Short mmCIF file of C-alpha atoms in Angstrom, two decimals:
data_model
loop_
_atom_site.label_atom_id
_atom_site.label_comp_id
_atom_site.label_asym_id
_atom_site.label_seq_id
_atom_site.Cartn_x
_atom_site.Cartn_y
_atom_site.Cartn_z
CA UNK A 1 79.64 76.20 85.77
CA UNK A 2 81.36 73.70 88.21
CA UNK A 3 79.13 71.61 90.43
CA UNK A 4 79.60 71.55 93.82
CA UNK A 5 78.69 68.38 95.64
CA UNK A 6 77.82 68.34 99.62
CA UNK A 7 79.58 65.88 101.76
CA UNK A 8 76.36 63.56 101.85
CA UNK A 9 76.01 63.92 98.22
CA UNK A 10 80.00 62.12 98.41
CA UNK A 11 79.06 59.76 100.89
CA UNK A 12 76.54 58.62 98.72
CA UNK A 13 78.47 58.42 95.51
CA UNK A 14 80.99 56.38 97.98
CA UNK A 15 78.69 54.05 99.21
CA UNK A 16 77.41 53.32 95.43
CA UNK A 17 81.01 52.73 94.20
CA UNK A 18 81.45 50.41 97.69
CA UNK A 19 78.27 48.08 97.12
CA UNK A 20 79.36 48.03 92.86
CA UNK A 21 82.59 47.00 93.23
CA UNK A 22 82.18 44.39 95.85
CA UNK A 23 80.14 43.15 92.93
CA UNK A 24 83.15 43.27 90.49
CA UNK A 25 85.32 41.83 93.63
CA UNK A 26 83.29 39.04 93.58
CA UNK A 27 83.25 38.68 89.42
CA UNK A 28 86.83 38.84 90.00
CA UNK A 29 87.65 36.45 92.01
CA UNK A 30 86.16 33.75 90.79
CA UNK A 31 87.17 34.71 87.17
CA UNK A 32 90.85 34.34 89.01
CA UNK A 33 90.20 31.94 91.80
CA UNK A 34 91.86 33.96 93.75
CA UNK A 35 91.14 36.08 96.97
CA UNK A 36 90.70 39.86 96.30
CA UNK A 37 90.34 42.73 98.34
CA UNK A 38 88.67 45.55 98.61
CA UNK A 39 90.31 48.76 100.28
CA UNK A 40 86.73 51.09 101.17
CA UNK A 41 86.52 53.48 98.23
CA UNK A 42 87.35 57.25 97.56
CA UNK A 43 85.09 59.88 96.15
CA UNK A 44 86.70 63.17 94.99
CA UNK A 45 85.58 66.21 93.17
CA UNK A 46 88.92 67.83 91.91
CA UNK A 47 89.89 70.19 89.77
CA UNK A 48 90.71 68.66 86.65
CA UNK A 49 95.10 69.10 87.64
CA UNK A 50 94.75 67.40 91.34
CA UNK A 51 92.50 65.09 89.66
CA UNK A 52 95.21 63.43 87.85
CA UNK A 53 97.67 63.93 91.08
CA UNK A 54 94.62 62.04 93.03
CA UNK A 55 94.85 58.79 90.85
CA UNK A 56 98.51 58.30 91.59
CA UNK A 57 102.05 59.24 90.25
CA UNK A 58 101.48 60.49 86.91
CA UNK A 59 105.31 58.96 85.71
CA UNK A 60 104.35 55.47 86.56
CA UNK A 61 104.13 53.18 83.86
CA UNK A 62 100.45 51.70 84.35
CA UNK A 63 97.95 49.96 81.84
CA UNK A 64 94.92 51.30 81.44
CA UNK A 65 91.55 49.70 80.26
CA UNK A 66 88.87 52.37 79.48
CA UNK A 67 85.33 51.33 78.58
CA UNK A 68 83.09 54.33 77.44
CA UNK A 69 79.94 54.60 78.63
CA UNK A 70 76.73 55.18 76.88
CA UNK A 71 73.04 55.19 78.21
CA UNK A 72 71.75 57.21 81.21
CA UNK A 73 75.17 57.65 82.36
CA UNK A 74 77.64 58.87 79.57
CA UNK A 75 81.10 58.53 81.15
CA UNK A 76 84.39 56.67 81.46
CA UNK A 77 85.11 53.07 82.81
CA UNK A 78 88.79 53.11 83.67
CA UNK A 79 91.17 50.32 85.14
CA UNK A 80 94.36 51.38 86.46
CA UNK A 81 96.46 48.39 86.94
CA UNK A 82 100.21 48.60 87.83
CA UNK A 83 102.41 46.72 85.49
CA UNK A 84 103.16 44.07 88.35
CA UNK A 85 99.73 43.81 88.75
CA UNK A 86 99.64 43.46 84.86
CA UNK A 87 102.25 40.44 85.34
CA UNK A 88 100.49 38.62 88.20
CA UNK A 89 97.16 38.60 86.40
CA UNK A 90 98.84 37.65 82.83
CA UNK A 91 100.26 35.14 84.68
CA UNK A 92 97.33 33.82 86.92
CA UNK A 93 95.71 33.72 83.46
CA UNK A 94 97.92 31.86 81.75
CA UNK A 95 99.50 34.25 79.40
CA UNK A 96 102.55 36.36 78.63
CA UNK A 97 102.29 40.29 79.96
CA UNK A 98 102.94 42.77 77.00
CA UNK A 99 101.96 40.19 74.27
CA UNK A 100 98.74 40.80 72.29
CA UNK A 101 96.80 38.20 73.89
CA UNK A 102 98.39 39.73 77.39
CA UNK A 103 96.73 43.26 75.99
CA UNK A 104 92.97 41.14 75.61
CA UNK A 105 93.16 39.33 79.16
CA UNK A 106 93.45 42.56 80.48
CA UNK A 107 90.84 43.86 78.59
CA UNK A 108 88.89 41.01 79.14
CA UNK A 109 89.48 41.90 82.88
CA UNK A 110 88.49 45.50 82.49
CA UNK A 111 85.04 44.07 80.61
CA UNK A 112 84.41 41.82 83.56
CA UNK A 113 84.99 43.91 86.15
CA UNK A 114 83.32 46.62 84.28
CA UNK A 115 80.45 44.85 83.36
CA UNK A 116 79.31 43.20 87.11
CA UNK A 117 80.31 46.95 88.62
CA UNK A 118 77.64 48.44 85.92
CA UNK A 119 74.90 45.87 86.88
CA UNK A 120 75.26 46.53 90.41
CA UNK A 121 74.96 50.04 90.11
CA UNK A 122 71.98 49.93 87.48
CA UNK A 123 70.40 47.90 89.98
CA UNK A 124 71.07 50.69 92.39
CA UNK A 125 69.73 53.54 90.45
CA UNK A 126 67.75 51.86 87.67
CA UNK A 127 70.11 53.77 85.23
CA UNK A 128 71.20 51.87 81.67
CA UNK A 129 74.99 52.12 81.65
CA UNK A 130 76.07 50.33 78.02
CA UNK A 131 80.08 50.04 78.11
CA UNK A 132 82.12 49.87 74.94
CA UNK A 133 84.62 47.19 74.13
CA UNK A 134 87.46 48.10 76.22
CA UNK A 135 90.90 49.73 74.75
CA UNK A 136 94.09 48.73 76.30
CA UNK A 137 97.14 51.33 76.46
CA UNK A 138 99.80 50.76 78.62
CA UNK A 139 101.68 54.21 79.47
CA UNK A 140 102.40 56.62 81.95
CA UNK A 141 99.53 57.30 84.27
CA UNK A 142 99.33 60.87 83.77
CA UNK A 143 99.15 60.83 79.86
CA UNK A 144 96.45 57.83 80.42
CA UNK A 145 94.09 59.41 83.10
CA UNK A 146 94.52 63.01 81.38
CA UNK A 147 93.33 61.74 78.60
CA UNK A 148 90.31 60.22 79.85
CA UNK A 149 89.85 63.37 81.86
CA UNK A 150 89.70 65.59 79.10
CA UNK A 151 87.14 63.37 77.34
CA UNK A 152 84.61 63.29 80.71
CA UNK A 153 85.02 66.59 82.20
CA UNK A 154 85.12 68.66 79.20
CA UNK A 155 83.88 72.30 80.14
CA UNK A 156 83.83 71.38 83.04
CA UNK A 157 86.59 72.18 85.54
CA UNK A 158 85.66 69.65 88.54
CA UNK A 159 86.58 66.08 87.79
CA UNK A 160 84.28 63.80 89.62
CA UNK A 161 86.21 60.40 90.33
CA UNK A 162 84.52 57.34 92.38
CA UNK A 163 88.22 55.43 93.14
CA UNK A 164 87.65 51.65 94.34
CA UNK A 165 90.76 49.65 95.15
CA UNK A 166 90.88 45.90 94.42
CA UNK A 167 93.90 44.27 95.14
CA UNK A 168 94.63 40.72 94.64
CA UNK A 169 95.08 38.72 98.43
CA UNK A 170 99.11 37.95 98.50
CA UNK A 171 100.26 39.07 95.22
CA UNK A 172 101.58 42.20 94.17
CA UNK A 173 98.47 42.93 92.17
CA UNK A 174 96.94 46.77 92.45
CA UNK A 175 94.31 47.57 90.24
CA UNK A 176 92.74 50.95 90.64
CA UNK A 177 89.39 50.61 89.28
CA UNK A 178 87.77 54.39 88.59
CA UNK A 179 84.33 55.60 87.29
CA UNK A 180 84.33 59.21 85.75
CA UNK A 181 80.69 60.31 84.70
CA UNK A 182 80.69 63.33 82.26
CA UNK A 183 80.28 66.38 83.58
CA UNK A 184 76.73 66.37 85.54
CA UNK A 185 77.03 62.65 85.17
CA UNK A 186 77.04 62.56 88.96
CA UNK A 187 73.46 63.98 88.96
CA UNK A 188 71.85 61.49 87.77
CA UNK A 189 72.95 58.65 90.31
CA UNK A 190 72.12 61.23 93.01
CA UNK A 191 68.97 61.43 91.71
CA UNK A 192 67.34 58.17 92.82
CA UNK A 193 68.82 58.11 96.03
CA UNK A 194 66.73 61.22 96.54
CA UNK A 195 69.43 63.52 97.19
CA UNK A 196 68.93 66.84 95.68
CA UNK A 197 71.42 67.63 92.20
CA UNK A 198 74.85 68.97 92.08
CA UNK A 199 74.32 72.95 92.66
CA UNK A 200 75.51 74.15 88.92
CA UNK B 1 95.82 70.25 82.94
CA UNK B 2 95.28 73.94 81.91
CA UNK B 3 98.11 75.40 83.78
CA UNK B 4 100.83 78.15 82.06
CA UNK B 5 104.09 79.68 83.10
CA UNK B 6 106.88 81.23 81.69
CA UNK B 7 110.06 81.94 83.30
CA UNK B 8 113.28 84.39 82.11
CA UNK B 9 115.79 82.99 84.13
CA UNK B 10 118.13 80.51 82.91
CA UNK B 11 118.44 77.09 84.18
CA UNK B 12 115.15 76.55 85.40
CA UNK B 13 112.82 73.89 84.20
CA UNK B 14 109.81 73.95 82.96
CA UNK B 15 107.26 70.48 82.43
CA UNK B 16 103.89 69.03 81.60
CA UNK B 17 104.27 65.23 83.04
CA UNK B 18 102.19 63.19 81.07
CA UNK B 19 100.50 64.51 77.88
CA UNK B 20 98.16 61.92 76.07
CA UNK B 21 96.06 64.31 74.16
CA UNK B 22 96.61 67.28 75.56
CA UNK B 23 99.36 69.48 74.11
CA UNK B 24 102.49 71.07 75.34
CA UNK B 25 102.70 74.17 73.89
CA UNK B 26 106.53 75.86 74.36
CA UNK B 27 106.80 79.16 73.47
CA UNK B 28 110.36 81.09 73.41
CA UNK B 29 112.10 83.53 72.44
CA UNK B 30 115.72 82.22 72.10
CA UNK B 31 117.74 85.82 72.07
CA UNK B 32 115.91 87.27 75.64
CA UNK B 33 116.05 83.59 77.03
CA UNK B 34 112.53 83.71 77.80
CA UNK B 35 110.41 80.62 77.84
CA UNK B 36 106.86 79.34 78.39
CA UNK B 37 104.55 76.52 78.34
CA UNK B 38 100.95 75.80 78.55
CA UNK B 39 99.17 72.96 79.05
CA UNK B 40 96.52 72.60 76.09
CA UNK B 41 93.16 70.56 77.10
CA UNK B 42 90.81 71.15 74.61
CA UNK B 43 90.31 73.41 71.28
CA UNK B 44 87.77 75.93 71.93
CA UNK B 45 86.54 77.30 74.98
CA UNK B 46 82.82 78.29 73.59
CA UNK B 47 82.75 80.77 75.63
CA UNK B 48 83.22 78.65 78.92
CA UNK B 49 85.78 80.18 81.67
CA UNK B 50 88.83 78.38 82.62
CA UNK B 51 92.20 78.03 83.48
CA UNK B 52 94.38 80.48 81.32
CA UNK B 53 96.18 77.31 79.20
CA UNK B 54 93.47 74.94 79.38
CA UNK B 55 91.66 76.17 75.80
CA UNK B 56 93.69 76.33 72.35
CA UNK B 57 91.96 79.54 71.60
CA UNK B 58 92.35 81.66 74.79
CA UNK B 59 96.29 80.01 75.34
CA UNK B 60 97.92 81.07 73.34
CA UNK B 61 97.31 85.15 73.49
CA UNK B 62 97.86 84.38 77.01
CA UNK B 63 100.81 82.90 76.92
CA UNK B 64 102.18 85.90 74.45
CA UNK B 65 101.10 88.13 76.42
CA UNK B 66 102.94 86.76 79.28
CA UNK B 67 106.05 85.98 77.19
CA UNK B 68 105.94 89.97 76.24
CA UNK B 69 105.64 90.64 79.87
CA UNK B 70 108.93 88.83 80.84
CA UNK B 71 110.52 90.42 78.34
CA UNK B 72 110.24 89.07 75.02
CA UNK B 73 109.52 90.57 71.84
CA UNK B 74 106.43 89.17 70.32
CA UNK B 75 108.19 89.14 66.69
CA UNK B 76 111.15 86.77 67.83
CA UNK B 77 108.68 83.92 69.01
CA UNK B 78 108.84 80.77 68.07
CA UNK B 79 106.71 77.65 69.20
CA UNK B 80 107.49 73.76 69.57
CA UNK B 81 104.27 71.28 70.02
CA UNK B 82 104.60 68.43 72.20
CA UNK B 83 101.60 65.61 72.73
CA UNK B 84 97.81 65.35 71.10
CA UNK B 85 98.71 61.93 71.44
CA UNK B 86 95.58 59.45 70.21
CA UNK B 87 96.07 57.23 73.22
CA UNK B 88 93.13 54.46 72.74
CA UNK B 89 93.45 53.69 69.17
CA UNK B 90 90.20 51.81 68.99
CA UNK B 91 86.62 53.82 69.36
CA UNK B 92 85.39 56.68 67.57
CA UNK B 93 85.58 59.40 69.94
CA UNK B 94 88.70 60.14 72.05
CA UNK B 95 90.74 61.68 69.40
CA UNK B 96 90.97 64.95 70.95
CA UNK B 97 94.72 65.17 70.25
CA UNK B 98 94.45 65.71 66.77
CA UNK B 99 92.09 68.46 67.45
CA UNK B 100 94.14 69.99 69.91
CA UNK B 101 96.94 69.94 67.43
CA UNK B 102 95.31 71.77 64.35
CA UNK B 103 93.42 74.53 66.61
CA UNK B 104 97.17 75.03 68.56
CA UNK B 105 98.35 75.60 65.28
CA UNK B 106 95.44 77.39 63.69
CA UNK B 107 95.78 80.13 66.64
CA UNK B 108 99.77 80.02 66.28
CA UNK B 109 99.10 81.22 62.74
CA UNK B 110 96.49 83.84 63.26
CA UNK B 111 99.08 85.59 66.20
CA UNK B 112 101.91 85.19 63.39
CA UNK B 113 104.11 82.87 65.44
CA UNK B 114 106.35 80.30 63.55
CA UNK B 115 106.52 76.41 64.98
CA UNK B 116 109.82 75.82 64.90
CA UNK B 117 109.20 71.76 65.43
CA UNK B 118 106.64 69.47 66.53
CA UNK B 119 106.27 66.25 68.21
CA UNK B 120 102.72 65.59 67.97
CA UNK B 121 100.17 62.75 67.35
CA UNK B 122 100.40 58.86 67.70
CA UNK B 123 99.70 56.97 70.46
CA UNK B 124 102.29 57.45 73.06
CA UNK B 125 102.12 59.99 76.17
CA UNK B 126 104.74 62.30 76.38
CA UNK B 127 106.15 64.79 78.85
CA UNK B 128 107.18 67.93 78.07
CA UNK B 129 109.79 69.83 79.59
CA UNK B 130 111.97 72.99 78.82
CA UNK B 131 115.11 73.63 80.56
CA UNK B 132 115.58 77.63 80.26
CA UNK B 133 118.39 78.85 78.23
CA UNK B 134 119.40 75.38 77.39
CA UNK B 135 117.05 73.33 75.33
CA UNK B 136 112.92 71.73 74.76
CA UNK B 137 112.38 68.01 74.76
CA UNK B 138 110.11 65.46 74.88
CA UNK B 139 110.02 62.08 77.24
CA UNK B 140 108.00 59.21 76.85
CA UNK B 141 107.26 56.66 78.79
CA UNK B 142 110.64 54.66 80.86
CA UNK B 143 112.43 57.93 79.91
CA UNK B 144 113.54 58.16 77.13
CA UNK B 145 114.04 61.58 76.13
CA UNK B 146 114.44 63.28 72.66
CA UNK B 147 115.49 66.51 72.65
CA UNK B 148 113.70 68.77 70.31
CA UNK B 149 115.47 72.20 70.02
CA UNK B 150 118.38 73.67 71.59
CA UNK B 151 117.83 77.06 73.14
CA UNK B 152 120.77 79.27 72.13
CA UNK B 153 120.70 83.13 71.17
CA UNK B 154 121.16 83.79 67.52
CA UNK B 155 122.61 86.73 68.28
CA UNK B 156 123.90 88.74 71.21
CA UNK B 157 121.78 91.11 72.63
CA UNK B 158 121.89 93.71 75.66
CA UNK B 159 121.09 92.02 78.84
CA UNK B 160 117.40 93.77 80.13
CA UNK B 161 117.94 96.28 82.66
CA UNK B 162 116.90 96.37 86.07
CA UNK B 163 116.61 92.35 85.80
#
């Protein structure tokens, strides 16, 4: 059955994906020392086609890092980063974009990132979120977030997608950073906050 | 994700942007110039509702069915497989593709529909796209297109009335 989730229950979500990835911001930042933003974040429950139209032009040539989650929450991890965004952090980094060591700093971005986001939102919900190692593709944005899709929503026919928005101050650096819980994932970081489940 | 159509009328265009391990099922039949594709997400539906391309095992009678209703003739098609790519090569789970491909071809076989071609499997994402009439291909990423069958009758045959 697809969940249906009230405009608090959103809000919420939203508000969880704000205070995590001003954690990851932060992680970022210093990991760069560079100034980052952070554009407020979107929470959407799609089905699973505008979910894919949500995340962005499904042609453009993006990497992706996914880290899969285990633990309370099973889900998805997955950094969307535009391939001038790919350049700028390569290069901020130190190394050459589309190189195999350019493939690991991004993954060692997405584990970063990932891994501050997670402890903020553990701290949150007293969940145990335990992230794989990450896996770098770089493709077209469609095939990449499809993909992922079709791993966390399953059955399902509502994707759930908490969207944050970091963006490196002055550079032409987007990285899209999204959490996808499996299907009826969401209910159990609604659950702390003491806001009743997802109606199946 | 899950979405099928099929169109009769030559010229128009039919495409999946973006397949990582979903499949692109085309269907035709080349002498009616009738064409369809689904949009594969998973193998089985257990049961579970959803879109009418989304499941391997409920897509494709669908999409026959809706071929037939166009005007095909059910013996005459012929299917192409585009996608079930295995995007993240590292990590046990995530190879849905492959499983998309075998159950895509598993329920080809029990309707008694010959794949012409495939283009299936490794890591990229691909995009699927029939023109009507004219020809199947697949794109991958920066566009570079490879074009997969070419969509002329084998034989003439009377135009459909009424059409």
């Amino acid at each position: 059955m697809t969940p249906r989730y009230t405009d608090m229950q959103l809000d919420a979500l939203r508000e969880l994906a704000n205070i995590a990835s001003g954690t990851a911001a932060t992680s970022l930042s210093q990991m760069l020392g560079r100034e980052v933003d952070l554009k407020v974040p979107k929470a959407f429950a799609l089905p699973l086609a505008d979910a894919v139209e949500a995340a962005g032009d499904p042609e453009e040539i993006v990497s992706g890092v996914a880290l899969q989650l285990e633990g309370d929450l099973a889900g998805i991890v997955l950094l969307l980063i535009s391939a001038s965004g790919a350049a700028t952090l390569c290069s901020l980094l130190g190394v050459e974009v589309d190189t195999e060591v350019g493939e690991s700093a991004l993954g060692e971005i997405g584990n970063i990132l990932g891994a501050s986001y997670l402890a903020a939102l553990s701290s949150m919900t007293g969940l145990t979120m335990l992230p794989s190692t990450p896996m770098v593709v770089s493709d077209m944005l469609g095939s990449i977030v499809a993909t992922v899709l079709a791993e966390t929503v399953g059955h399902g026919d509502t994707a759930l997608v908490l969207d944050s928005q970091l963006d490196i101050t002055g550079e032409p650096c987007e990285i899209s950073f999204l959490l996808l819980p499996n299907a009826g994932g969401a209910n159990g970081l609604l659950a702390p906050l003491g806001l009743a489940e997802a109606a199946a | 994700m899950g979405e099928l159509a099929v169109s009769g009328r030559a010229g128009d265009e039919i495409v999946a942007i973006g397949l990582g391990s979903c499949i692109g099922l085309a269907m035709i039949d080349r002498d009616a110039g009738v064409a369809g594709l689904a949009h594969v997400v998973l193998p089985e539906s257990q049961g579970k509702p959803g879109p009418a391309g989304k499941f391997a095992d409920l897509a494709i009678p669908e999409l026959v069915s809706k071929m037939v209703q166009a005007g095909a003739v059910k013996r005459r098609l012929e299917a192409v497989l585009i996608g079930g790519a295995r995007m993240f090569s590292v990590g046990a789970s995530m190879d849905i593709g492959a499983r998309n491909a075998a159950a895509v071809r598993e329920a080809l076989k029990q309707a008694g529909i010959r794949i012409r071609t495939e283009e299936v499997g490794g890591n990229p994402g691909r995009t699927a796209r029939i023109i009507v009439g004219s020809e199947i291909s697949s794109q991958l990423a920066g566009g570079e297109r490879t074009s997969l069958l070419t969509l002329t009758a084998t034989k003439r045959v009377p135009a459909p009335s009424g059409r």
